[in-house]
Coordinates of C-alpha atoms in Angstrom, one line a residue:
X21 CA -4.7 -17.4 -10.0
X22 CA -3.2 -19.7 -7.3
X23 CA -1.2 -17.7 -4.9
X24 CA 0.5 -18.8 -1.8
X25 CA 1.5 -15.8 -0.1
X26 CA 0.5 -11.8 -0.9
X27 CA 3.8 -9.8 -1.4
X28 CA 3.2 -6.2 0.7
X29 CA 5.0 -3.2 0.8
X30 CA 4.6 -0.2 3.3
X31 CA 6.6 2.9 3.1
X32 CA 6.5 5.1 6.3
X33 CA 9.0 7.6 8.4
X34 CA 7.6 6.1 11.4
X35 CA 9.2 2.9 13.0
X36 CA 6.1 2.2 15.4
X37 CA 3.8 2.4 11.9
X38 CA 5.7 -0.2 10.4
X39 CA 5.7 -2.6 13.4
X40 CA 1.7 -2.2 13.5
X41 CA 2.2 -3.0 9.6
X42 CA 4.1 -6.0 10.1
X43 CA 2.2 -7.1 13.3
X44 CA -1.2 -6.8 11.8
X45 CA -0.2 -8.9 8.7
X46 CA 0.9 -12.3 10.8
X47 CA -2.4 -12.0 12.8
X48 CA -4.0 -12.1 9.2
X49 CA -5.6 -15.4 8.3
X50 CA -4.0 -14.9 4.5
X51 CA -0.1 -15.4 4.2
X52 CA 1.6 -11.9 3.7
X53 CA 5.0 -11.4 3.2
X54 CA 5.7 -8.0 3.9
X55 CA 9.0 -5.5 3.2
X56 CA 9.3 -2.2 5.1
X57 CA 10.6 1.1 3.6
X58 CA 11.6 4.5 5.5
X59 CA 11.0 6.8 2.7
X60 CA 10.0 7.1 -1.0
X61 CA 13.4 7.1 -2.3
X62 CA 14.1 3.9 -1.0
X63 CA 11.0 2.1 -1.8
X64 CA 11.2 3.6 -5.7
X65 CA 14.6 2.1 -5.7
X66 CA 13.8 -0.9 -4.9
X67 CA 11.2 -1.2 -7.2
X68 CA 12.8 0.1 -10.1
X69 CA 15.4 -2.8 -9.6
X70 CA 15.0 -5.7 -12.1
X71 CA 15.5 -8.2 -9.2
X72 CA 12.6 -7.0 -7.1
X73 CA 10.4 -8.9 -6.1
X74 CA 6.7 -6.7 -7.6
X75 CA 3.9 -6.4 -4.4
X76 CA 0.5 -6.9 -5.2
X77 CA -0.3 -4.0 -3.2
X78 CA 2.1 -1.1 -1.8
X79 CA 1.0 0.7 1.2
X80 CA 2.3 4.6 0.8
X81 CA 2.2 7.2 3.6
X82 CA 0.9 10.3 2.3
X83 CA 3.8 12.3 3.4
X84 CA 6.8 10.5 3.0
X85 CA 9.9 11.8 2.9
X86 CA 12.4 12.8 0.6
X87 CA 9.8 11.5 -2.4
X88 CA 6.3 12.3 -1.4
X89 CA 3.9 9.5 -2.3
X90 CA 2.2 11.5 -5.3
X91 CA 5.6 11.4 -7.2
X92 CA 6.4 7.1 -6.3
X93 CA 2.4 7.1 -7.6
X94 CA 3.7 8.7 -10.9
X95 CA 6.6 6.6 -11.1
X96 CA 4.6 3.9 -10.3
X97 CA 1.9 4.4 -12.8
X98 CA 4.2 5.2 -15.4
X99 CA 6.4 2.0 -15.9
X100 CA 3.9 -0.8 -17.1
X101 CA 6.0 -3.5 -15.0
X102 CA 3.8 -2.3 -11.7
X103 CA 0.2 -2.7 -13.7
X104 CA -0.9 -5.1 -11.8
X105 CA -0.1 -3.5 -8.0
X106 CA -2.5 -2.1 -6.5
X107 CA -1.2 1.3 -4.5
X108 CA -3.0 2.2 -1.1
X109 CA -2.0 5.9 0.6
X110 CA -3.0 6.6 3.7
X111 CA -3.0 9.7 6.6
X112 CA -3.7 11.5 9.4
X113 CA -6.8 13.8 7.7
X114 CA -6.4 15.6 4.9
X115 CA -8.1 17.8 3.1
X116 CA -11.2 15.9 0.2
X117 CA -8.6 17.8 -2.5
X118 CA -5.7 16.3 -1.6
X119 CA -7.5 12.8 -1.6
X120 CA -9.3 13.4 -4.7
X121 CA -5.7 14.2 -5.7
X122 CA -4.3 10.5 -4.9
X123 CA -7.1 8.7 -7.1
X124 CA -6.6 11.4 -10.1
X125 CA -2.5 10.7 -9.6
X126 CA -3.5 6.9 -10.3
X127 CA -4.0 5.7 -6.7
X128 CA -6.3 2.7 -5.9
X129 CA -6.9 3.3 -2.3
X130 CA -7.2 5.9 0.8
X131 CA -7.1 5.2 4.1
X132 CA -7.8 7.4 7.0
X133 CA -5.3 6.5 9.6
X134 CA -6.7 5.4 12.6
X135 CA -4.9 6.0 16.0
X136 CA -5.9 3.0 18.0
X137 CA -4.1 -0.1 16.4
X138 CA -7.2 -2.2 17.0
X139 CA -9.2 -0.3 14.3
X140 CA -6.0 0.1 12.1
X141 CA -5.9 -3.8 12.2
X142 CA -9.8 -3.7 11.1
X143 CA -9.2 -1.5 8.5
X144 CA -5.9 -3.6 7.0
X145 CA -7.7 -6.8 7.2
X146 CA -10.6 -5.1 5.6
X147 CA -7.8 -4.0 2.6
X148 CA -5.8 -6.8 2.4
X149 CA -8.8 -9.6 2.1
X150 CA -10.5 -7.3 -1.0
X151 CA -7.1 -6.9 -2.3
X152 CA -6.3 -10.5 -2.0
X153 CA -9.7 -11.3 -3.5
X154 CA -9.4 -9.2 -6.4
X155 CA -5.9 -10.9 -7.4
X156 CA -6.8 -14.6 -6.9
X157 CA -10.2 -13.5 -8.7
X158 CA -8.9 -12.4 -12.2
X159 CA -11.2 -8.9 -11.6
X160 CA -10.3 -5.9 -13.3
X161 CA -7.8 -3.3 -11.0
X162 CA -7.6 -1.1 -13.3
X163 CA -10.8 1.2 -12.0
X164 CA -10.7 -0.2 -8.6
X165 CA -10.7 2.9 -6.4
X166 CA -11.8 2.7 -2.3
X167 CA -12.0 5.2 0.5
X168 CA -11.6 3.7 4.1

């Protein structure tokens, strides 16, 4: 697959999260184009419109408002049109349940929310290059699960 850009979505309350979002990604060696969301209403909407453009990967806060991110992973892994995203959540901590709870729902990834934006940039890059890797490689996503 020849790709020019990786289409990225992150869904989060916080303003200053989505800046670091959007920051991070045009420090990234690998072109992103990314699209912000303020809740999991909005993001589902989008989505579920026929002229949206699908992400390769869709970053979801754990707690997002007005549609937590365990119902947009339902959504998500119910329509086959999204097969081929890949959906990361991430947090402050939470209990091993509740993440064992995000892969059961369907979801690929977890990511422990760092506070300092240096390692949240480490961790992204870390993300986005395997995600990136795994969709210009032709590997399989279905089964492809990581803990950060």
């Amino acid at each position: 697959m020849n790709k020019e850009f990786l289409n990225v979505i992150v869904a989060d309350s916080d303003e200053n999260t989505l800046i670091f979002f959007k920051n991070i990604c045009k420090e990234l060696k690998i072109s992103i184009k990314v699209q912000c969301f303020h809740n999991g209403i909005d993001v589902m909407e989008y989505l579920n419109n026929d002229e949206a453009l699908i992400p390769e990967i869709i970053f979801l806060k754990y707690d997002l408002p007005q549609k937590h991110s365990l119902d947009c992973i339902d959504e998500i892994k119910g329509n086959v049109k999204f097969s081929n995203m890949v959906t990361a959540v991430y947090s402050e901590p939470i209990t091993e349940n509740e993440i064992e709870d995000i892969f059961v729902k369907g979801g690929n990834i977890f990511i422990k929310k760092p506070d300092a934006f240096e390692s949240l940039k480490k961790v992204l890059s870390e993300v986005i290059t395997i995600n990136w890797q795994y969709h210009t490689s032709g590997l399989n996503k279905e089964n492809f699960i990581l803990k950060v």
